[in-house]
Short mmCIF file of C-alpha atoms in Angstrom, two decimals:
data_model
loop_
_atom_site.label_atom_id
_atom_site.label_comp_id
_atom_site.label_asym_id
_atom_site.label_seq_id
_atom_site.Cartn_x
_atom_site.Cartn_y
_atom_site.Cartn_z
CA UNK A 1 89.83 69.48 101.74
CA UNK A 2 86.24 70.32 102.35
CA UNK A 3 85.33 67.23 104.53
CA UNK A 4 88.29 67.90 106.40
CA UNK A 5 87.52 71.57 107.43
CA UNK A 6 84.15 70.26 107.90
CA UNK A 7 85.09 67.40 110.42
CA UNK A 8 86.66 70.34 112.57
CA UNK A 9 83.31 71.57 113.28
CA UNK A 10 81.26 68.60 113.49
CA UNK A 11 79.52 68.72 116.61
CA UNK A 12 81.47 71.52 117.45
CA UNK A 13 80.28 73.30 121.05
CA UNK A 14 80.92 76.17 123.05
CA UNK A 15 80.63 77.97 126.52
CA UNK A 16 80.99 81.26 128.05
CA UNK A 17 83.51 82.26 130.92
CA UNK A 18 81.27 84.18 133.08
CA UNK A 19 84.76 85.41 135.19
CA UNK A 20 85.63 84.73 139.00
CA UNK A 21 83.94 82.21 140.71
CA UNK A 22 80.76 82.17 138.44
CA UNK A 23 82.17 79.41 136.55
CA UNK A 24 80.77 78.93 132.81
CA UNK A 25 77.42 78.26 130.59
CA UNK A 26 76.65 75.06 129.51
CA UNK A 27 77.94 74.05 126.11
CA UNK A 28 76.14 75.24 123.31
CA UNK A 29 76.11 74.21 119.29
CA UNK A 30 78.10 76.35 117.07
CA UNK A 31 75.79 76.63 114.18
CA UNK A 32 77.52 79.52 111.85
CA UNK A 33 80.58 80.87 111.38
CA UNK A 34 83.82 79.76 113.31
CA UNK A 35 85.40 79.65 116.31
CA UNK A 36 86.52 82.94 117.94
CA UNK A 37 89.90 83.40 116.81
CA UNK A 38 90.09 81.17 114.24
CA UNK A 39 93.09 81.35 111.46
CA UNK A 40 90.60 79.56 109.10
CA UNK A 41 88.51 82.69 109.25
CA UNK A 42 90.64 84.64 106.69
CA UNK A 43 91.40 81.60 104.26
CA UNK A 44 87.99 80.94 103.61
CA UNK A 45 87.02 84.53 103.30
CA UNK A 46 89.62 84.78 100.73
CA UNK A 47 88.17 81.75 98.84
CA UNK A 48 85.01 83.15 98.91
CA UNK A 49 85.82 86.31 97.30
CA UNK A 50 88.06 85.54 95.27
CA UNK A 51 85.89 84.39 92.32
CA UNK A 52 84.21 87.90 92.75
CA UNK A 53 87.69 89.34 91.78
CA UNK A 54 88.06 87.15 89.12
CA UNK A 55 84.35 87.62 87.65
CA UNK A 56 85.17 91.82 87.65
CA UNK A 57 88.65 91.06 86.07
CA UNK A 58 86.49 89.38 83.36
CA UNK A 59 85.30 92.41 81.86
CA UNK A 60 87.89 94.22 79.59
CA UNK A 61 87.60 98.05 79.45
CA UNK A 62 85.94 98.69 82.48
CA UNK A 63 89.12 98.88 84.61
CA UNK A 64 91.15 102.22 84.87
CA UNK A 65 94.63 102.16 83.04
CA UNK A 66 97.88 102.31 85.48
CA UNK A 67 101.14 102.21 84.20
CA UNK A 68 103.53 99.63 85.21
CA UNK A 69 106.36 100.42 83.68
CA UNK A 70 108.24 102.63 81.13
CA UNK A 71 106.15 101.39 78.02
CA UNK A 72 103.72 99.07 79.57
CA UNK A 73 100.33 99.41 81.19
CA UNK A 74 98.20 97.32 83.09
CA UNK A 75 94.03 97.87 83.62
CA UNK A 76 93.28 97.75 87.40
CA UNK A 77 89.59 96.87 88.26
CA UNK A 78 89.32 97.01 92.37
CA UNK A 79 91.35 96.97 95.70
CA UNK A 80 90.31 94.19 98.08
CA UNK A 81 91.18 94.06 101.63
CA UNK A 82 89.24 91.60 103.89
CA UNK A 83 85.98 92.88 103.91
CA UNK A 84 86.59 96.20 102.01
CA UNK A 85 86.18 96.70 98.02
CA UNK A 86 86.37 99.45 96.02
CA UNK A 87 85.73 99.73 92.59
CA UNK A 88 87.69 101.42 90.14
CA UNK A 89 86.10 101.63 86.62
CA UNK A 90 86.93 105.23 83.81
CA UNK A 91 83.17 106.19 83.27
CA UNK A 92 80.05 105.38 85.33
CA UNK A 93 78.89 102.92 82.63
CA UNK A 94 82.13 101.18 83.10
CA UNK A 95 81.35 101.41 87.00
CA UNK A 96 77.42 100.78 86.36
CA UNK A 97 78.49 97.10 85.07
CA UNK A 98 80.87 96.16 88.34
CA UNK A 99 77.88 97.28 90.45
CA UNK A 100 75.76 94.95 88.36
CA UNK A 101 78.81 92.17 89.12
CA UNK A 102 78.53 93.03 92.49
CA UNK A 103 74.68 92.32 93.35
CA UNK A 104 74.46 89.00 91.15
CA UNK A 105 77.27 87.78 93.11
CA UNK A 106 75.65 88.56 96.06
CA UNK A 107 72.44 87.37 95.30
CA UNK A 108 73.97 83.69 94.52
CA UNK A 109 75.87 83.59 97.38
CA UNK A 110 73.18 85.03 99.65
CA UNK A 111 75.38 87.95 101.74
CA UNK A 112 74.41 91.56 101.70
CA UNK A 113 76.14 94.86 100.55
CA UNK A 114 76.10 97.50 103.26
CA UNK A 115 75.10 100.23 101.48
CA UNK A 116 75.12 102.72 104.69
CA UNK A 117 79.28 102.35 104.23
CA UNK A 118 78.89 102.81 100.21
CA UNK A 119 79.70 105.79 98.67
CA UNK A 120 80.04 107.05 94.76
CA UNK A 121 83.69 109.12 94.39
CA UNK A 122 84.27 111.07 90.76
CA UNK A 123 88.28 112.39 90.62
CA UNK A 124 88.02 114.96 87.57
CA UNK A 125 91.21 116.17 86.42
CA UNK A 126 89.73 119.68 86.04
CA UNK A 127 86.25 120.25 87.88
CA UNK A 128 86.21 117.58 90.78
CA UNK A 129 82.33 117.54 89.88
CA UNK A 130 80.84 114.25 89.75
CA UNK A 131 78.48 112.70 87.10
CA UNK A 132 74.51 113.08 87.27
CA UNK A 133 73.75 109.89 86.93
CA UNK A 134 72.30 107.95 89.91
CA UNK A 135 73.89 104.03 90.44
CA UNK A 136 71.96 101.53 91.94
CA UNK A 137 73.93 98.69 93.64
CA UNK A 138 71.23 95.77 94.48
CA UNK A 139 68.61 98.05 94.13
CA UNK A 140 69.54 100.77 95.62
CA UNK A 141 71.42 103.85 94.65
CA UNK A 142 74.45 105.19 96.07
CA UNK A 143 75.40 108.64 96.93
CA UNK A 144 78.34 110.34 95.23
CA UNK A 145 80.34 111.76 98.19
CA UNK A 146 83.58 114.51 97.98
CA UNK A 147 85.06 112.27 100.96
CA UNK A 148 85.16 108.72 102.01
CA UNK A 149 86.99 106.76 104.02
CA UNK A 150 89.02 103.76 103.16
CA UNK A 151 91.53 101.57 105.13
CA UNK A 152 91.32 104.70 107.98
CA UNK A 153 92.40 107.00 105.71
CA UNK A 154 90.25 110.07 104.13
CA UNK A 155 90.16 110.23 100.36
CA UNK A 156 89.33 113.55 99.39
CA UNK A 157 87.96 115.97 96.19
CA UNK A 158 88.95 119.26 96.13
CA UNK A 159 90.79 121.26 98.56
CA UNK A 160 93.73 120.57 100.49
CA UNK A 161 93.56 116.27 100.19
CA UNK A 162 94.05 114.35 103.61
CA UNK A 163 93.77 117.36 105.96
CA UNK A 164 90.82 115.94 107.17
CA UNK A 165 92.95 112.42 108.24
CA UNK A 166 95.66 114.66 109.20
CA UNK A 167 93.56 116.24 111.54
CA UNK A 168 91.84 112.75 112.89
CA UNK A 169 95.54 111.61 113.35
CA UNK A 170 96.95 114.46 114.86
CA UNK A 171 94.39 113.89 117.85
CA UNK A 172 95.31 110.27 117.97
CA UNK A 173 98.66 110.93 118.78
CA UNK A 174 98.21 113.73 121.07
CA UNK A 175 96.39 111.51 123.54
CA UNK A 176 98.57 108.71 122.82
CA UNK A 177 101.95 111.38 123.46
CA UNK A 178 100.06 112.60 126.58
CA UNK A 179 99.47 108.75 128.32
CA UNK A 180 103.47 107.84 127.61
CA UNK A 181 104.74 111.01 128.91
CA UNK A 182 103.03 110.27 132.54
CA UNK A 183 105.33 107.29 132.11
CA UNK A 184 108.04 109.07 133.70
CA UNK A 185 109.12 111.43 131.10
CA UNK A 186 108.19 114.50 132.11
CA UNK A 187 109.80 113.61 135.55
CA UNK A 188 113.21 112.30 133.88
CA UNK A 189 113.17 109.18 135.91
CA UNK A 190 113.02 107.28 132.60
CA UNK A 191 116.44 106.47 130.30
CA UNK A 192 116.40 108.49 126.92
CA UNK A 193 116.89 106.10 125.23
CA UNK A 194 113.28 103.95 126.29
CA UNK A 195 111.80 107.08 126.04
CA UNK A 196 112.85 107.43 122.36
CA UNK A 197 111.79 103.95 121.68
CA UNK A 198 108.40 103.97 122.97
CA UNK A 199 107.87 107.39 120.96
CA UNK A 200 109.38 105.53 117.65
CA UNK A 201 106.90 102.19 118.52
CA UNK A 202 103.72 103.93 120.18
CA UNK A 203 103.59 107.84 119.18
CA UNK A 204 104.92 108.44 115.55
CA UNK A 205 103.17 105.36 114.14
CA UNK A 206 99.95 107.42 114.55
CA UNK A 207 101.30 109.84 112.03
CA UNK A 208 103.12 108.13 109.67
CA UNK A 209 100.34 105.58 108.76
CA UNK A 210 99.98 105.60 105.24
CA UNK A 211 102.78 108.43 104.95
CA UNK A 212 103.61 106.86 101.27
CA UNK A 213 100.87 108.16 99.77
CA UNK A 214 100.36 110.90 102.07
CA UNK A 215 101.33 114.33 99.87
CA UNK A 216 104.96 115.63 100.68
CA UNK A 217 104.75 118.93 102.36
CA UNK A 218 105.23 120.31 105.68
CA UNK A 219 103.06 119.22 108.63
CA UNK A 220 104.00 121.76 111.47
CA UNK A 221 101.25 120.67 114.04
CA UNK A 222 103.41 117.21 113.65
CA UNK A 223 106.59 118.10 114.12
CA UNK A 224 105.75 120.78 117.36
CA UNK A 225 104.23 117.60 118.89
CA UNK A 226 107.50 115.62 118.09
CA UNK A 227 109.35 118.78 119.40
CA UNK A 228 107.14 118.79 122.70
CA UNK A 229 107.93 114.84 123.35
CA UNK A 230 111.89 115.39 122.84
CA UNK A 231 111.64 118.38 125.29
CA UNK A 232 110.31 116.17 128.33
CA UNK A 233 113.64 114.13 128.05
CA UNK A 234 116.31 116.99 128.49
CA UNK A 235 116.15 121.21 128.46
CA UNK A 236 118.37 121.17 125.73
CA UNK A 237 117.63 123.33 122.59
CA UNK A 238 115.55 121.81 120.52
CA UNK A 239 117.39 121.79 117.19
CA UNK A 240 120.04 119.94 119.50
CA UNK A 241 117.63 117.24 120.97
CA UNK A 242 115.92 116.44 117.29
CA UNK A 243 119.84 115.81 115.85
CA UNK A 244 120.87 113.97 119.13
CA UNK A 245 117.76 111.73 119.03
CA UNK A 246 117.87 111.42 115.18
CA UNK A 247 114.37 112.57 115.18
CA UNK A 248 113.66 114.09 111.48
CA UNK A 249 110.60 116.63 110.55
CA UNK A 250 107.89 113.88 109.56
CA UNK A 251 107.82 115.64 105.96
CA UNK A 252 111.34 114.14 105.77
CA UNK A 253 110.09 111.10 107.33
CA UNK A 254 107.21 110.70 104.83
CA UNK A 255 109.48 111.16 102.00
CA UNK A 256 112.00 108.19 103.66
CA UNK A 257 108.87 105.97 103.55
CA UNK A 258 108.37 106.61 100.48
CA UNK A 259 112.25 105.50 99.34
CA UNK A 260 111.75 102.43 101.12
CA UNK A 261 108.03 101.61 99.63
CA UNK A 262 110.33 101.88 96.44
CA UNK A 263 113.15 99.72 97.38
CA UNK A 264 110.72 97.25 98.22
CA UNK A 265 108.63 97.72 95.28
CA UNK A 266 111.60 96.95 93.20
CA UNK A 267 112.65 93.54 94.89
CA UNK A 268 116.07 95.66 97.32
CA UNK A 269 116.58 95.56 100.73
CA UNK A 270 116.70 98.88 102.36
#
């Protein structure tokens, strides 16, 4: 399997489209990395990783315990998604050790840690404080933060959790709501019924991204945007247009996603 991903990019060249009549570059060696657009870029990430996963997994007891089902538990060490990992460990001794994982692997596979995007999170039941301890991750330590950012989404200590992403997403979709309704809703020329799908497939995306994990209470900034779109379509009342369009308040929505995280979860088609 090797030599055969390796023939692909024997010799391999490329050139530059320098647009109109400019024509291209000559062909140059591709050295590193692969092609633009590659679908082998992912697999052999994944490969690559993987044994990091595996080498964490190794050590027993430094994982944090998540229950799996009515009497059983499981000990989950980290979340991995492409490029992103973050540790989960019950003490920072426990996290001390991954860190440790972490740099040796890095070391014998010669790739660096980014430690500008790094950041130390404590989630204490009762203060929120985090631990004095500094931890060093290839030499250098890491802050502990109150808020980080993972997968877009802001993970919180203290306060009111995700009003910070609620706020970043609340903008997104305001600007996104604003370019669709110069589509012709405001004017009417539109039918209802693309209007309502091009708020379902462009707009309320923006809010409902990662809405299953998002805490179930009202959002009322949300749902006066959501009122504001159905009121370019028709002058009708609004509790009218929000039953006609089968629009629901996006606390409702949230907790819908949530049932059908579940259904999935569980192996049933919802």
């Amino acid at each position: 399997m090797y030599r055969a991903i390796e023939s692909l990019y024997t010799g391999a060249a490329s050139t530059i489209s320098l647009g109109c009549k400019l024509g291209h570059t000559d062909f140059f060696p591709i050295e590193t990395g692969v092609r633009q657009g590659c679908i082998l870029s992912p697999w052999l990430y994944a490969l690559f990783i993987n044994d990091l996963a595996k080498t964490i997994k190794k050590e027993t007891g430094t994982g944090v315990q998540i229950q799996t089902g009515e009497d059983s538990w499981s000990e989950l060490h980290l979340l991995m998604y492409a490029d992103d990992i973050a540790l989960l460990a019950h003490s920072p001794l426990a996290l001390q050790r991954q860190l440790d994982i972490v740099a040796s692997y890095s070391r014998q596979w010669r790739f660096e840690v980014n430690h500008s995007k790094s950041g130390l999170m404590s989630f204490h039941p009762r203060t929120n404080t985090h631990p004095d301890p500094q931890l060093p991750l290839a030499g250098q330590a890491i802050p502990w933060v109150s808020s980080y950012k993972y997968l877009g989404v802001d993970i919180e200590v203290g306060g009111r959790p995700f009003s910070a992403y609620r706020k970043r997403a609340l903008t997104r979709t305001h600007r996104a709501a604003m370019a669709i309704s110069a589509l012709g809703m405001y004017s009417g020329k539109s039918p209802v019924s693309i209007d309502v799908q091009m708020y379902k497939s462009l707009v309320r995306p923006l809010m409902e991204y990662a809405g299953e994990i998002v805490p179930l209470r009202p959002w009322k900034e949300a749902d006066q945007l959501q009122r504001l779109m159905g009121q370019c379509w028709t002058r009708t009342p609004t509790a009218a247009i929000m039953s006609e369009l089968g629009l629901m308040s996006m606390e409702a929505r949230y907790q819908q996603l949530r049932l059908i995280l579940g259904s999935l979860a569980h192996g049933n088609e919802c």
